[in-house]
C-alpha cells in the first residue's frame, strides 16, 4: 500500500527512528570556521562572521522543532580578545545587531536569552543592550538560548572559586554542587552534546567543567554552511551513542561473572 502520509511527517518518523527517539536536552555549539569560509570566497573575515551570525536563526528553528530545551553558542572566547582590534570590533557589533534584530523573534518564539561570560568586559552600551534583552525575555519558558561572549572555561572556574571564597563557605563544605551553583551556567543542565564545526577536534576552553560527560561531535562543515540537515546528522549520531557515565550498560551487566 502506498504511504499516503505527508512528506514532512514521513521525514520526522524516519528521523525519530534514526535517533531512537533520544534527543539531547542541551546542545552546545562551537561555531568555528567563519574565517576559512570567507577566505575560500576571497572575502574579508568580517563577511564570514556576518554569514555565521545569519546562520544562527536557521539552526535555532531546527532545534526547537526537535523539542530541544537548551542551546548554548560559543561566540567569542576569552582568548579571542587577542585577535586584531578590527576583527574584535566587528564581532562586538555583530552581537549587538543579532540581539537587536532578533528581539521580536525571541518574543514571538518564547525564547529566553542568557549571557555566559564576563559582561563587564564588553562596551557599556552593549552591556546595556544585552541586559535589556535578558530582562525582556526572562519570563519566556521556551528554548533557553545562552550566548557565550567573552567566555572561557578556565575563567569560569576561577570566577566561581573567587565567589565561593568571598562567600566564606568552609572548604570542607565545598562540593560539586557548590561549584555548579557559582559557575556562569548555574541553574542550567550540563550539555549532553557538543558540536564543533570546521574540522578541529578540541574544546578551545569551552565549558570545560560542564562538558565532563558530554558527547562530542565534530564536523568539517564551516559554521556558515552548517544547516538543518547537519543538525539532523549530529542528532542521529547522538542517538546512536551509548552514554555510560562510568557505569555498565544493562547488557554488559549480564556478562559480569
Ligand atoms: C569562529 O570562526 C568565530 C570566532 C572564533 C569568533 P573563526 O573566526 O575562528 O574562523 P576560522 O577558524 O578562522 O576559520
Ligand atoms: C573557538 O574557536 C571559539 C569560538 C568559536 C568562539 P577559535 O577559532 O577561537 O579556537 P582555536 O583558536 O582554533 O582553538
Ligand atoms: Mg577558529
PDB file of C-alpha atoms and ligand atoms in Angstrom:
ATOM      1  CA  UNK A   1       0.000   0.000   0.000  1.00  0.00           C
ATOM      2  CA  UNK A   2       1.468   3.411  -0.898  1.00  0.00           C
ATOM      3  CA  UNK A   3       2.458   5.622   2.037  1.00  0.00           C
ATOM      4  CA  UNK A   4      -0.048   8.485   1.987  1.00  0.00           C
ATOM      5  CA  UNK A   5       1.370  10.449   4.926  1.00  0.00           C
ATOM      6  CA  UNK A   6       2.559  13.988   4.173  1.00  0.00           C
ATOM      7  CA  UNK A   7       6.248  14.112   3.307  1.00  0.00           C
ATOM      8  CA  UNK A   8       7.147  16.182   6.363  1.00  0.00           C
ATOM      9  CA  UNK A   9       5.563  13.633   8.682  1.00  0.00           C
ATOM     10  CA  UNK A  10       7.319  10.767   6.913  1.00  0.00           C
ATOM     11  CA  UNK A  11      10.644  12.576   7.353  1.00  0.00           C
ATOM     12  CA  UNK A  12      10.005  13.136  11.074  1.00  0.00           C
ATOM     13  CA  UNK A  13       9.198   9.445  11.504  1.00  0.00           C
ATOM     14  CA  UNK A  14      12.387   8.431   9.749  1.00  0.00           C
ATOM     15  CA  UNK A  15      14.322  10.859  11.928  1.00  0.00           C
ATOM     16  CA  UNK A  16      12.709   9.554  15.085  1.00  0.00           C
ATOM     17  CA  UNK A  17      13.823   6.041  14.084  1.00  0.00           C
ATOM     18  CA  UNK A  18      17.361   7.304  13.436  1.00  0.00           C
ATOM     19  CA  UNK A  19      17.675   8.910  16.865  1.00  0.00           C
ATOM     20  CA  UNK A  20      15.805   6.133  18.639  1.00  0.00           C
ATOM     21  CA  UNK A  21      13.647   8.998  19.922  1.00  0.00           C
ATOM     22  CA  UNK A  22      16.581  10.141  22.085  1.00  0.00           C
ATOM     23  CA  UNK A  23      17.409  13.791  21.622  1.00  0.00           C
ATOM     24  CA  UNK A  24      19.795  15.767  23.837  1.00  0.00           C
ATOM     25  CA  UNK A  25      18.249  18.173  26.322  1.00  0.00           C
ATOM     26  CA  UNK A  26      21.110  20.653  25.959  1.00  0.00           C
ATOM     27  CA  UNK A  27      23.207  21.183  22.832  1.00  0.00           C
ATOM     28  CA  UNK A  28      26.290  23.412  22.969  1.00  0.00           C
ATOM     29  CA  UNK A  29      27.947  24.568  19.755  1.00  0.00           C
ATOM     30  CA  UNK A  30      31.466  25.782  18.988  1.00  0.00           C
ATOM     31  CA  UNK A  31      30.653  27.861  15.921  1.00  0.00           C
ATOM     32  CA  UNK A  32      34.022  27.678  14.149  1.00  0.00           C
ATOM     33  CA  UNK A  33      35.192  28.265  10.579  1.00  0.00           C
ATOM     34  CA  UNK A  34      33.805  31.709   9.711  1.00  0.00           C
ATOM     35  CA  UNK A  35      37.285  32.921   8.741  1.00  0.00           C
ATOM     36  CA  UNK A  36      38.017  29.955   6.467  1.00  0.00           C
ATOM     37  CA  UNK A  37      34.563  30.208   4.895  1.00  0.00           C
ATOM     38  CA  UNK A  38      35.340  33.826   3.945  1.00  0.00           C
ATOM     39  CA  UNK A  39      38.890  33.066   2.837  1.00  0.00           C
ATOM     40  CA  UNK A  40      37.667  30.403   0.392  1.00  0.00           C
ATOM     41  CA  UNK A  41      35.454  33.057  -1.191  1.00  0.00           C
ATOM     42  CA  UNK A  42      38.127  35.773  -1.234  1.00  0.00           C
ATOM     43  CA  UNK A  43      36.060  37.780   1.219  1.00  0.00           C
ATOM     44  CA  UNK A  44      37.213  39.619   4.340  1.00  0.00           C
ATOM     45  CA  UNK A  45      36.940  37.647   7.607  1.00  0.00           C
ATOM     46  CA  UNK A  46      34.185  40.025   8.761  1.00  0.00           C
ATOM     47  CA  UNK A  47      31.994  38.728   5.912  1.00  0.00           C
ATOM     48  CA  UNK A  48      32.438  35.217   7.303  1.00  0.00           C
ATOM     49  CA  UNK A  49      31.363  36.371  10.756  1.00  0.00           C
ATOM     50  CA  UNK A  50      28.316  38.062   9.223  1.00  0.00           C
ATOM     51  CA  UNK A  51      27.331  34.885   7.397  1.00  0.00           C
ATOM     52  CA  UNK A  52      27.898  32.960  10.638  1.00  0.00           C
ATOM     53  CA  UNK A  53      25.630  35.270  12.626  1.00  0.00           C
ATOM     54  CA  UNK A  54      22.927  34.971   9.950  1.00  0.00           C
ATOM     55  CA  UNK A  55      23.083  31.212  10.244  1.00  0.00           C
ATOM     56  CA  UNK A  56      22.113  31.175  13.915  1.00  0.00           C
ATOM     57  CA  UNK A  57      18.414  31.596  13.415  1.00  0.00           C
ATOM     58  CA  UNK A  58      18.166  28.792  10.842  1.00  0.00           C
ATOM     59  CA  UNK A  59      19.765  26.494  13.363  1.00  0.00           C
ATOM     60  CA  UNK A  60      17.624  27.500  16.319  1.00  0.00           C
ATOM     61  CA  UNK A  61      14.445  26.803  14.396  1.00  0.00           C
ATOM     62  CA  UNK A  62      15.537  23.236  13.775  1.00  0.00           C
ATOM     63  CA  UNK A  63      16.441  22.711  17.427  1.00  0.00           C
ATOM     64  CA  UNK A  64      13.063  23.657  18.691  1.00  0.00           C
ATOM     65  CA  UNK A  65      11.367  21.565  16.016  1.00  0.00           C
ATOM     66  CA  UNK A  66      13.152  18.687  17.762  1.00  0.00           C
ATOM     67  CA  UNK A  67      11.998  19.878  21.185  1.00  0.00           C
ATOM     68  CA  UNK A  68      15.491  20.699  22.484  1.00  0.00           C
ATOM     69  CA  UNK A  69      15.232  22.931  25.547  1.00  0.00           C
ATOM     70  CA  UNK A  70      18.719  24.446  25.818  1.00  0.00           C
ATOM     71  CA  UNK A  71      21.095  25.693  23.148  1.00  0.00           C
ATOM     72  CA  UNK A  72      24.403  27.313  24.084  1.00  0.00           C
ATOM     73  CA  UNK A  73      26.517  29.087  21.488  1.00  0.00           C
ATOM     74  CA  UNK A  74      30.236  29.835  21.765  1.00  0.00           C
ATOM     75  CA  UNK A  75      30.502  33.186  20.018  1.00  0.00           C
ATOM     76  CA  UNK A  76      33.669  34.778  21.468  1.00  0.00           C
ATOM     77  CA  UNK A  77      36.244  33.263  23.816  1.00  0.00           C
ATOM     78  CA  UNK A  78      38.425  34.996  26.411  1.00  0.00           C
ATOM     79  CA  UNK A  79      41.327  34.216  24.045  1.00  0.00           C
ATOM     80  CA  UNK A  80      39.569  35.842  21.076  1.00  0.00           C
ATOM     81  CA  UNK A  81      40.390  39.256  22.636  1.00  0.00           C
ATOM     82  CA  UNK A  82      43.886  38.605  21.237  1.00  0.00           C
ATOM     83  CA  UNK A  83      42.632  38.908  17.652  1.00  0.00           C
ATOM     84  CA  UNK A  84      43.201  42.156  15.699  1.00  0.00           C
ATOM     85  CA  UNK A  85      41.173  45.097  17.048  1.00  0.00           C
ATOM     86  CA  UNK A  86      39.204  45.464  13.812  1.00  0.00           C
ATOM     87  CA  UNK A  87      38.011  41.845  13.966  1.00  0.00           C
ATOM     88  CA  UNK A  88      37.108  42.160  17.666  1.00  0.00           C
ATOM     89  CA  UNK A  89      35.145  45.321  16.918  1.00  0.00           C
ATOM     90  CA  UNK A  90      33.244  43.681  14.085  1.00  0.00           C
ATOM     91  CA  UNK A  91      32.322  40.705  16.318  1.00  0.00           C
ATOM     92  CA  UNK A  92      31.074  43.051  19.029  1.00  0.00           C
ATOM     93  CA  UNK A  93      28.947  44.944  16.515  1.00  0.00           C
ATOM     94  CA  UNK A  94      27.541  41.695  15.152  1.00  0.00           C
ATOM     95  CA  UNK A  95      26.486  40.534  18.609  1.00  0.00           C
ATOM     96  CA  UNK A  96      24.690  43.823  19.150  1.00  0.00           C
ATOM     97  CA  UNK A  97      22.971  43.605  15.765  1.00  0.00           C
ATOM     98  CA  UNK A  98      21.963  39.998  16.366  1.00  0.00           C
ATOM     99  CA  UNK A  99      20.313  40.848  19.674  1.00  0.00           C
ATOM    100  CA  UNK A 100      18.551  43.939  18.306  1.00  0.00           C
ATOM    101  CA  UNK A 101      17.348  42.259  15.101  1.00  0.00           C
ATOM    102  CA  UNK A 102      16.152  39.112  16.798  1.00  0.00           C
ATOM    103  CA  UNK A 103      14.332  40.573  19.815  1.00  0.00           C
ATOM    104  CA  UNK A 104      10.930  40.246  18.143  1.00  0.00           C
ATOM    105  CA  UNK A 105      11.685  36.698  17.085  1.00  0.00           C
ATOM    106  CA  UNK A 106      12.776  35.795  20.624  1.00  0.00           C
ATOM    107  CA  UNK A 107       9.494  37.093  21.991  1.00  0.00           C
ATOM    108  CA  UNK A 108       7.336  35.507  19.285  1.00  0.00           C
ATOM    109  CA  UNK A 109       9.003  32.149  19.789  1.00  0.00           C
ATOM    110  CA  UNK A 110       9.155  32.257  23.567  1.00  0.00           C
ATOM    111  CA  UNK A 111      12.978  32.185  23.668  1.00  0.00           C
ATOM    112  CA  UNK A 112      14.745  33.094  26.886  1.00  0.00           C
ATOM    113  CA  UNK A 113      18.110  34.770  26.330  1.00  0.00           C
ATOM    114  CA  UNK A 114      21.106  34.332  28.635  1.00  0.00           C
ATOM    115  CA  UNK A 115      24.671  35.569  28.505  1.00  0.00           C
ATOM    116  CA  UNK A 116      27.564  33.470  29.799  1.00  0.00           C
ATOM    117  CA  UNK A 117      30.896  35.150  30.497  1.00  0.00           C
ATOM    118  CA  UNK A 118      32.129  38.482  31.750  1.00  0.00           C
ATOM    119  CA  UNK A 119      29.550  41.032  30.643  1.00  0.00           C
ATOM    120  CA  UNK A 120      31.550  43.843  32.252  1.00  0.00           C
ATOM    121  CA  UNK A 121      34.382  43.283  29.755  1.00  0.00           C
ATOM    122  CA  UNK A 122      32.114  44.458  26.928  1.00  0.00           C
ATOM    123  CA  UNK A 123      31.481  48.108  25.996  1.00  0.00           C
ATOM    124  CA  UNK A 124      28.915  49.711  28.301  1.00  0.00           C
ATOM    125  CA  UNK A 125      26.357  50.315  25.526  1.00  0.00           C
ATOM    126  CA  UNK A 126      26.462  46.624  24.610  1.00  0.00           C
ATOM    127  CA  UNK A 127      26.171  45.569  28.258  1.00  0.00           C
ATOM    128  CA  UNK A 128      23.017  47.690  28.464  1.00  0.00           C
ATOM    129  CA  UNK A 129      21.523  46.154  25.324  1.00  0.00           C
ATOM    130  CA  UNK A 130      22.269  42.612  26.484  1.00  0.00           C
ATOM    131  CA  UNK A 131      20.879  43.247  29.961  1.00  0.00           C
ATOM    132  CA  UNK A 132      17.700  44.749  28.489  1.00  0.00           C
ATOM    133  CA  UNK A 133      17.225  41.707  26.224  1.00  0.00           C
ATOM    134  CA  UNK A 134      17.793  39.295  29.121  1.00  0.00           C
ATOM    135  CA  UNK A 135      15.312  41.203  31.272  1.00  0.00           C
ATOM    136  CA  UNK A 136      12.701  41.367  28.464  1.00  0.00           C
ATOM    137  CA  UNK A 137      12.850  37.616  27.807  1.00  0.00           C
ATOM    138  CA  UNK A 138      13.287  36.314  31.348  1.00  0.00           C
ATOM    139  CA  UNK A 139       9.672  35.107  31.665  1.00  0.00           C
ATOM    140  CA  UNK A 140       9.808  33.180  28.358  1.00  0.00           C
ATOM    141  CA  UNK A 141       9.662  29.492  29.082  1.00  0.00           C
ATOM    142  CA  UNK A 142      10.505  28.001  25.694  1.00  0.00           C
ATOM    143  CA  UNK A 143      14.033  27.412  24.382  1.00  0.00           C
ATOM    144  CA  UNK A 144      16.818  28.810  26.600  1.00  0.00           C
ATOM    145  CA  UNK A 145      19.471  30.356  24.369  1.00  0.00           C
ATOM    146  CA  UNK A 146      22.776  31.095  26.081  1.00  0.00           C
ATOM    147  CA  UNK A 147      25.352  33.171  24.237  1.00  0.00           C
ATOM    148  CA  UNK A 148      28.947  32.788  25.409  1.00  0.00           C
ATOM    149  CA  UNK A 149      30.675  36.044  24.604  1.00  0.00           C
ATOM    150  CA  UNK A 150      33.942  36.819  26.373  1.00  0.00           C
ATOM    151  CA  UNK A 151      33.601  33.358  27.887  1.00  0.00           C
ATOM    152  CA  UNK A 152      36.397  30.976  28.884  1.00  0.00           C
ATOM    153  CA  UNK A 153      36.035  27.715  30.779  1.00  0.00           C
ATOM    154  CA  UNK A 154      39.090  28.339  32.953  1.00  0.00           C
ATOM    155  CA  UNK A 155      37.941  31.869  33.671  1.00  0.00           C
ATOM    156  CA  UNK A 156      34.507  30.445  34.583  1.00  0.00           C
ATOM    157  CA  UNK A 157      36.185  28.214  37.199  1.00  0.00           C
ATOM    158  CA  UNK A 158      38.415  30.991  38.544  1.00  0.00           C
ATOM    159  CA  UNK A 159      35.433  33.341  38.855  1.00  0.00           C
ATOM    160  CA  UNK A 160      33.397  30.633  40.609  1.00  0.00           C
ATOM    161  CA  UNK A 161      36.236  29.966  43.074  1.00  0.00           C
ATOM    162  CA  UNK A 162      36.557  33.669  43.807  1.00  0.00           C
ATOM    163  CA  UNK A 163      32.823  33.860  44.559  1.00  0.00           C
ATOM    164  CA  UNK A 164      32.999  30.774  46.783  1.00  0.00           C
ATOM    165  CA  UNK A 165      35.956  32.131  48.762  1.00  0.00           C
ATOM    166  CA  UNK A 166      34.260  35.542  49.108  1.00  0.00           C
ATOM    167  CA  UNK A 167      31.113  33.858  50.420  1.00  0.00           C
ATOM    168  CA  UNK A 168      33.225  32.251  53.178  1.00  0.00           C
ATOM    169  CA  UNK A 169      31.845  28.766  52.598  1.00  0.00           C
ATOM    170  CA  UNK A 170      34.182  26.499  54.644  1.00  0.00           C
ATOM    171  CA  UNK A 171      36.487  24.378  52.461  1.00  0.00           C
ATOM    172  CA  UNK A 172      35.072  21.065  53.713  1.00  0.00           C
ATOM    173  CA  UNK A 173      31.580  22.179  52.646  1.00  0.00           C
ATOM    174  CA  UNK A 174      32.570  22.849  49.023  1.00  0.00           C
ATOM    175  CA  UNK A 175      31.026  20.196  46.787  1.00  0.00           C
ATOM    176  CA  UNK A 176      30.497  19.735  43.055  1.00  0.00           C
ATOM    177  CA  UNK A 177      27.093  21.309  43.575  1.00  0.00           C
ATOM    178  CA  UNK A 178      28.697  24.383  45.200  1.00  0.00           C
ATOM    179  CA  UNK A 179      30.893  24.825  42.143  1.00  0.00           C
ATOM    180  CA  UNK A 180      27.950  24.301  39.757  1.00  0.00           C
ATOM    181  CA  UNK A 181      25.997  26.963  41.630  1.00  0.00           C
ATOM    182  CA  UNK A 182      28.767  29.538  41.221  1.00  0.00           C
ATOM    183  CA  UNK A 183      29.592  28.997  37.553  1.00  0.00           C
ATOM    184  CA  UNK A 184      28.155  31.282  34.863  1.00  0.00           C
ATOM    185  CA  UNK A 185      25.978  28.288  33.947  1.00  0.00           C
ATOM    186  CA  UNK A 186      24.403  27.983  37.421  1.00  0.00           C
ATOM    187  CA  UNK A 187      20.938  26.511  37.043  1.00  0.00           C
ATOM    188  CA  UNK A 188      21.497  25.200  33.501  1.00  0.00           C
ATOM    189  CA  UNK A 189      21.759  21.467  32.875  1.00  0.00           C
ATOM    190  CA  UNK A 190      25.150  20.246  31.632  1.00  0.00           C
ATOM    191  CA  UNK A 191      25.409  19.960  27.841  1.00  0.00           C
ATOM    192  CA  UNK A 192      24.546  16.490  26.522  1.00  0.00           C
ATOM    193  CA  UNK A 193      26.021  17.146  23.092  1.00  0.00           C
ATOM    194  CA  UNK A 194      28.805  19.470  21.948  1.00  0.00           C
ATOM    195  CA  UNK A 195      29.022  20.162  18.229  1.00  0.00           C
ATOM    196  CA  UNK A 196      32.170  21.741  16.776  1.00  0.00           C
ATOM    197  CA  UNK A 197      32.149  22.805  13.148  1.00  0.00           C
ATOM    198  CA  UNK A 198      35.106  23.363  10.778  1.00  0.00           C
ATOM    199  CA  UNK A 199      37.216  20.286  11.418  1.00  0.00           C
ATOM    200  CA  UNK A 200      39.255  20.998  14.533  1.00  0.00           C
ATOM    201  CA  UNK A 201      38.751  18.499  17.333  1.00  0.00           C
ATOM    202  CA  UNK A 202      39.252  20.448  20.544  1.00  0.00           C
ATOM    203  CA  UNK A 203      37.215  22.324  23.135  1.00  0.00           C
ATOM    204  CA  UNK A 204      39.181  25.614  22.986  1.00  0.00           C
ATOM    205  CA  UNK A 205      38.326  26.436  26.617  1.00  0.00           C
ATOM    206  CA  UNK A 206      34.569  25.908  26.177  1.00  0.00           C
ATOM    207  CA  UNK A 207      32.520  24.779  29.206  1.00  0.00           C
ATOM    208  CA  UNK A 208      35.348  22.544  30.419  1.00  0.00           C
ATOM    209  CA  UNK A 209      33.717  21.678  33.760  1.00  0.00           C
ATOM    210  CA  UNK A 210      30.212  21.333  32.356  1.00  0.00           C
ATOM    211  CA  UNK A 211      31.219  19.060  29.459  1.00  0.00           C
ATOM    212  CA  UNK A 212      32.770  16.355  31.655  1.00  0.00           C
ATOM    213  CA  UNK A 213      30.291  13.800  30.258  1.00  0.00           C
ATOM    214  CA  UNK A 214      29.075  15.494  27.080  1.00  0.00           C
ATOM    215  CA  UNK A 215      29.093  13.591  23.803  1.00  0.00           C
ATOM    216  CA  UNK A 216      31.425  15.333  21.350  1.00  0.00           C
ATOM    217  CA  UNK A 217      30.551  15.638  17.667  1.00  0.00           C
ATOM    218  CA  UNK A 218      32.928  17.100  15.089  1.00  0.00           C
ATOM    219  CA  UNK A 219      32.132  18.001  11.507  1.00  0.00           C
ATOM    220  CA  UNK A 220      34.279  19.508   8.726  1.00  0.00           C
ATOM    221  CA  UNK A 221      31.467  21.847   7.628  1.00  0.00           C
ATOM    222  CA  UNK A 222      32.202  25.525   8.269  1.00  0.00           C
ATOM    223  CA  UNK A 223      29.758  27.244  10.600  1.00  0.00           C
ATOM    224  CA  UNK A 224      28.074  29.496   7.968  1.00  0.00           C
ATOM    225  CA  UNK A 225      27.279  26.335   5.920  1.00  0.00           C
ATOM    226  CA  UNK A 226      26.058  24.273   8.884  1.00  0.00           C
ATOM    227  CA  UNK A 227      22.382  23.765   8.131  1.00  0.00           C
ATOM    228  CA  UNK A 228      19.277  21.965   9.254  1.00  0.00           C
ATOM    229  CA  UNK A 229      20.350  18.659   7.745  1.00  0.00           C
ATOM    230  CA  UNK A 230      23.708  18.858   9.504  1.00  0.00           C
ATOM    231  CA  UNK A 231      21.826  19.178  12.778  1.00  0.00           C
ATOM    232  CA  UNK A 232      19.787  16.106  11.942  1.00  0.00           C
ATOM    233  CA  UNK A 233      23.005  14.181  11.242  1.00  0.00           C
ATOM    234  CA  UNK A 234      24.510  15.295  14.568  1.00  0.00           C
ATOM    235  CA  UNK A 235      21.349  14.339  16.447  1.00  0.00           C
ATOM    236  CA  UNK A 236      21.151  10.985  14.705  1.00  0.00           C
ATOM    237  CA  UNK A 237      24.760  10.302  15.730  1.00  0.00           C
ATOM    238  CA  UNK A 238      23.907  11.333  19.310  1.00  0.00           C
ATOM    239  CA  UNK A 239      21.007   8.881  19.241  1.00  0.00           C
ATOM    240  CA  UNK A 240      23.461   6.074  18.427  1.00  0.00           C
ATOM    241  CA  UNK A 241      25.882   6.885  21.248  1.00  0.00           C
ATOM    242  CA  UNK A 242      25.825   4.735  24.382  1.00  0.00           C
ATOM    243  CA  UNK A 243      26.135   7.053  27.364  1.00  0.00           C
ATOM    244  CA  UNK A 244      27.520   5.194  30.347  1.00  0.00           C
ATOM    245  CA  UNK A 245      28.666   7.785  32.907  1.00  0.00           C
ATOM    246  CA  UNK A 246      31.251   5.322  34.184  1.00  0.00           C
ATOM    247  CA  UNK A 247      28.677   2.592  34.793  1.00  0.00           C
ATOM    248  CA  UNK A 248      27.900  -0.586  32.905  1.00  0.00           C
ATOM    249  CA  UNK A 249      25.050  -0.876  30.456  1.00  0.00           C
ATOM    250  CA  UNK A 250      22.366  -3.413  31.433  1.00  0.00           C
ATOM    251  CA  UNK A 251      23.582  -5.608  28.516  1.00  0.00           C
ATOM    252  CA  UNK A 252      27.172  -5.533  29.921  1.00  0.00           C
ATOM    253  CA  UNK A 253      25.982  -6.317  33.445  1.00  0.00           C
ATOM    254  CA  UNK A 254      24.637  -9.662  32.249  1.00  0.00           C
ATOM    255  CA  UNK A 255      28.228 -10.608  31.332  1.00  0.00           C
ATOM    256  CA  UNK A 256      29.677  -9.830  34.778  1.00  0.00           C
ATOM    257  CA  UNK A 257      30.856 -13.106  36.327  1.00  0.00           C
TER     258      UNK A 257
HETATM  259  C1  LIG B   1      34.664  31.299  14.672  1.00  0.00           C
HETATM  260  O1  LIG B   1      35.253  31.451  13.446  1.00  0.00           O
HETATM  261  C2  LIG B   1      34.222  32.603  15.266  1.00  0.00           C
HETATM  262  C3  LIG B   1      35.081  33.071  16.370  1.00  0.00           C
HETATM  263  C4  LIG B   1      36.039  32.394  16.910  1.00  0.00           C
HETATM  264  C5  LIG B   1      34.828  34.386  16.875  1.00  0.00           C
HETATM  265  P1  LIG B   1      36.809  31.748  13.275  1.00  0.00           P
HETATM  266  O2  LIG B   1      36.991  33.228  13.136  1.00  0.00           O
HETATM  267  O3  LIG B   1      37.614  31.133  14.355  1.00  0.00           O
HETATM  268  O4  LIG B   1      37.080  31.030  11.910  1.00  0.00           O
HETATM  269  P2  LIG B   1      38.421  30.288  11.460  1.00  0.00           P
HETATM  270  O5  LIG B   1      38.708  29.252  12.499  1.00  0.00           O
HETATM  271  O6  LIG B   1      39.477  31.334  11.404  1.00  0.00           O
HETATM  272  O7  LIG B   1      38.077  29.700  10.138  1.00  0.00           O
HETATM  273  C1  LIG B   2      36.703  28.742  19.394  1.00  0.00           C
HETATM  274  O1  LIG B   2      37.201  28.988  18.145  1.00  0.00           O
HETATM  275  C2  LIG B   2      35.965  29.934  19.910  1.00  0.00           C
HETATM  276  C3  LIG B   2      34.702  30.232  19.241  1.00  0.00           C
HETATM  277  C4  LIG B   2      34.144  29.530  18.300  1.00  0.00           C
HETATM  278  C5  LIG B   2      34.039  31.404  19.706  1.00  0.00           C
HETATM  279  P1  LIG B   2      38.682  29.518  17.902  1.00  0.00           P
HETATM  280  O2  LIG B   2      38.842  29.611  16.443  1.00  0.00           O
HETATM  281  O3  LIG B   2      38.938  30.750  18.689  1.00  0.00           O
HETATM  282  O4  LIG B   2      39.540  28.334  18.525  1.00  0.00           O
HETATM  283  P2  LIG B   2      41.031  27.877  18.218  1.00  0.00           P
HETATM  284  O5  LIG B   2      41.880  29.118  18.269  1.00  0.00           O
HETATM  285  O6  LIG B   2      41.031  27.266  16.863  1.00  0.00           O
HETATM  286  O7  LIG B   2      41.357  26.878  19.279  1.00  0.00           O
HETATM  287 MG1  LIG B   3      38.544  29.335  14.526  1.00  0.00          MG
END
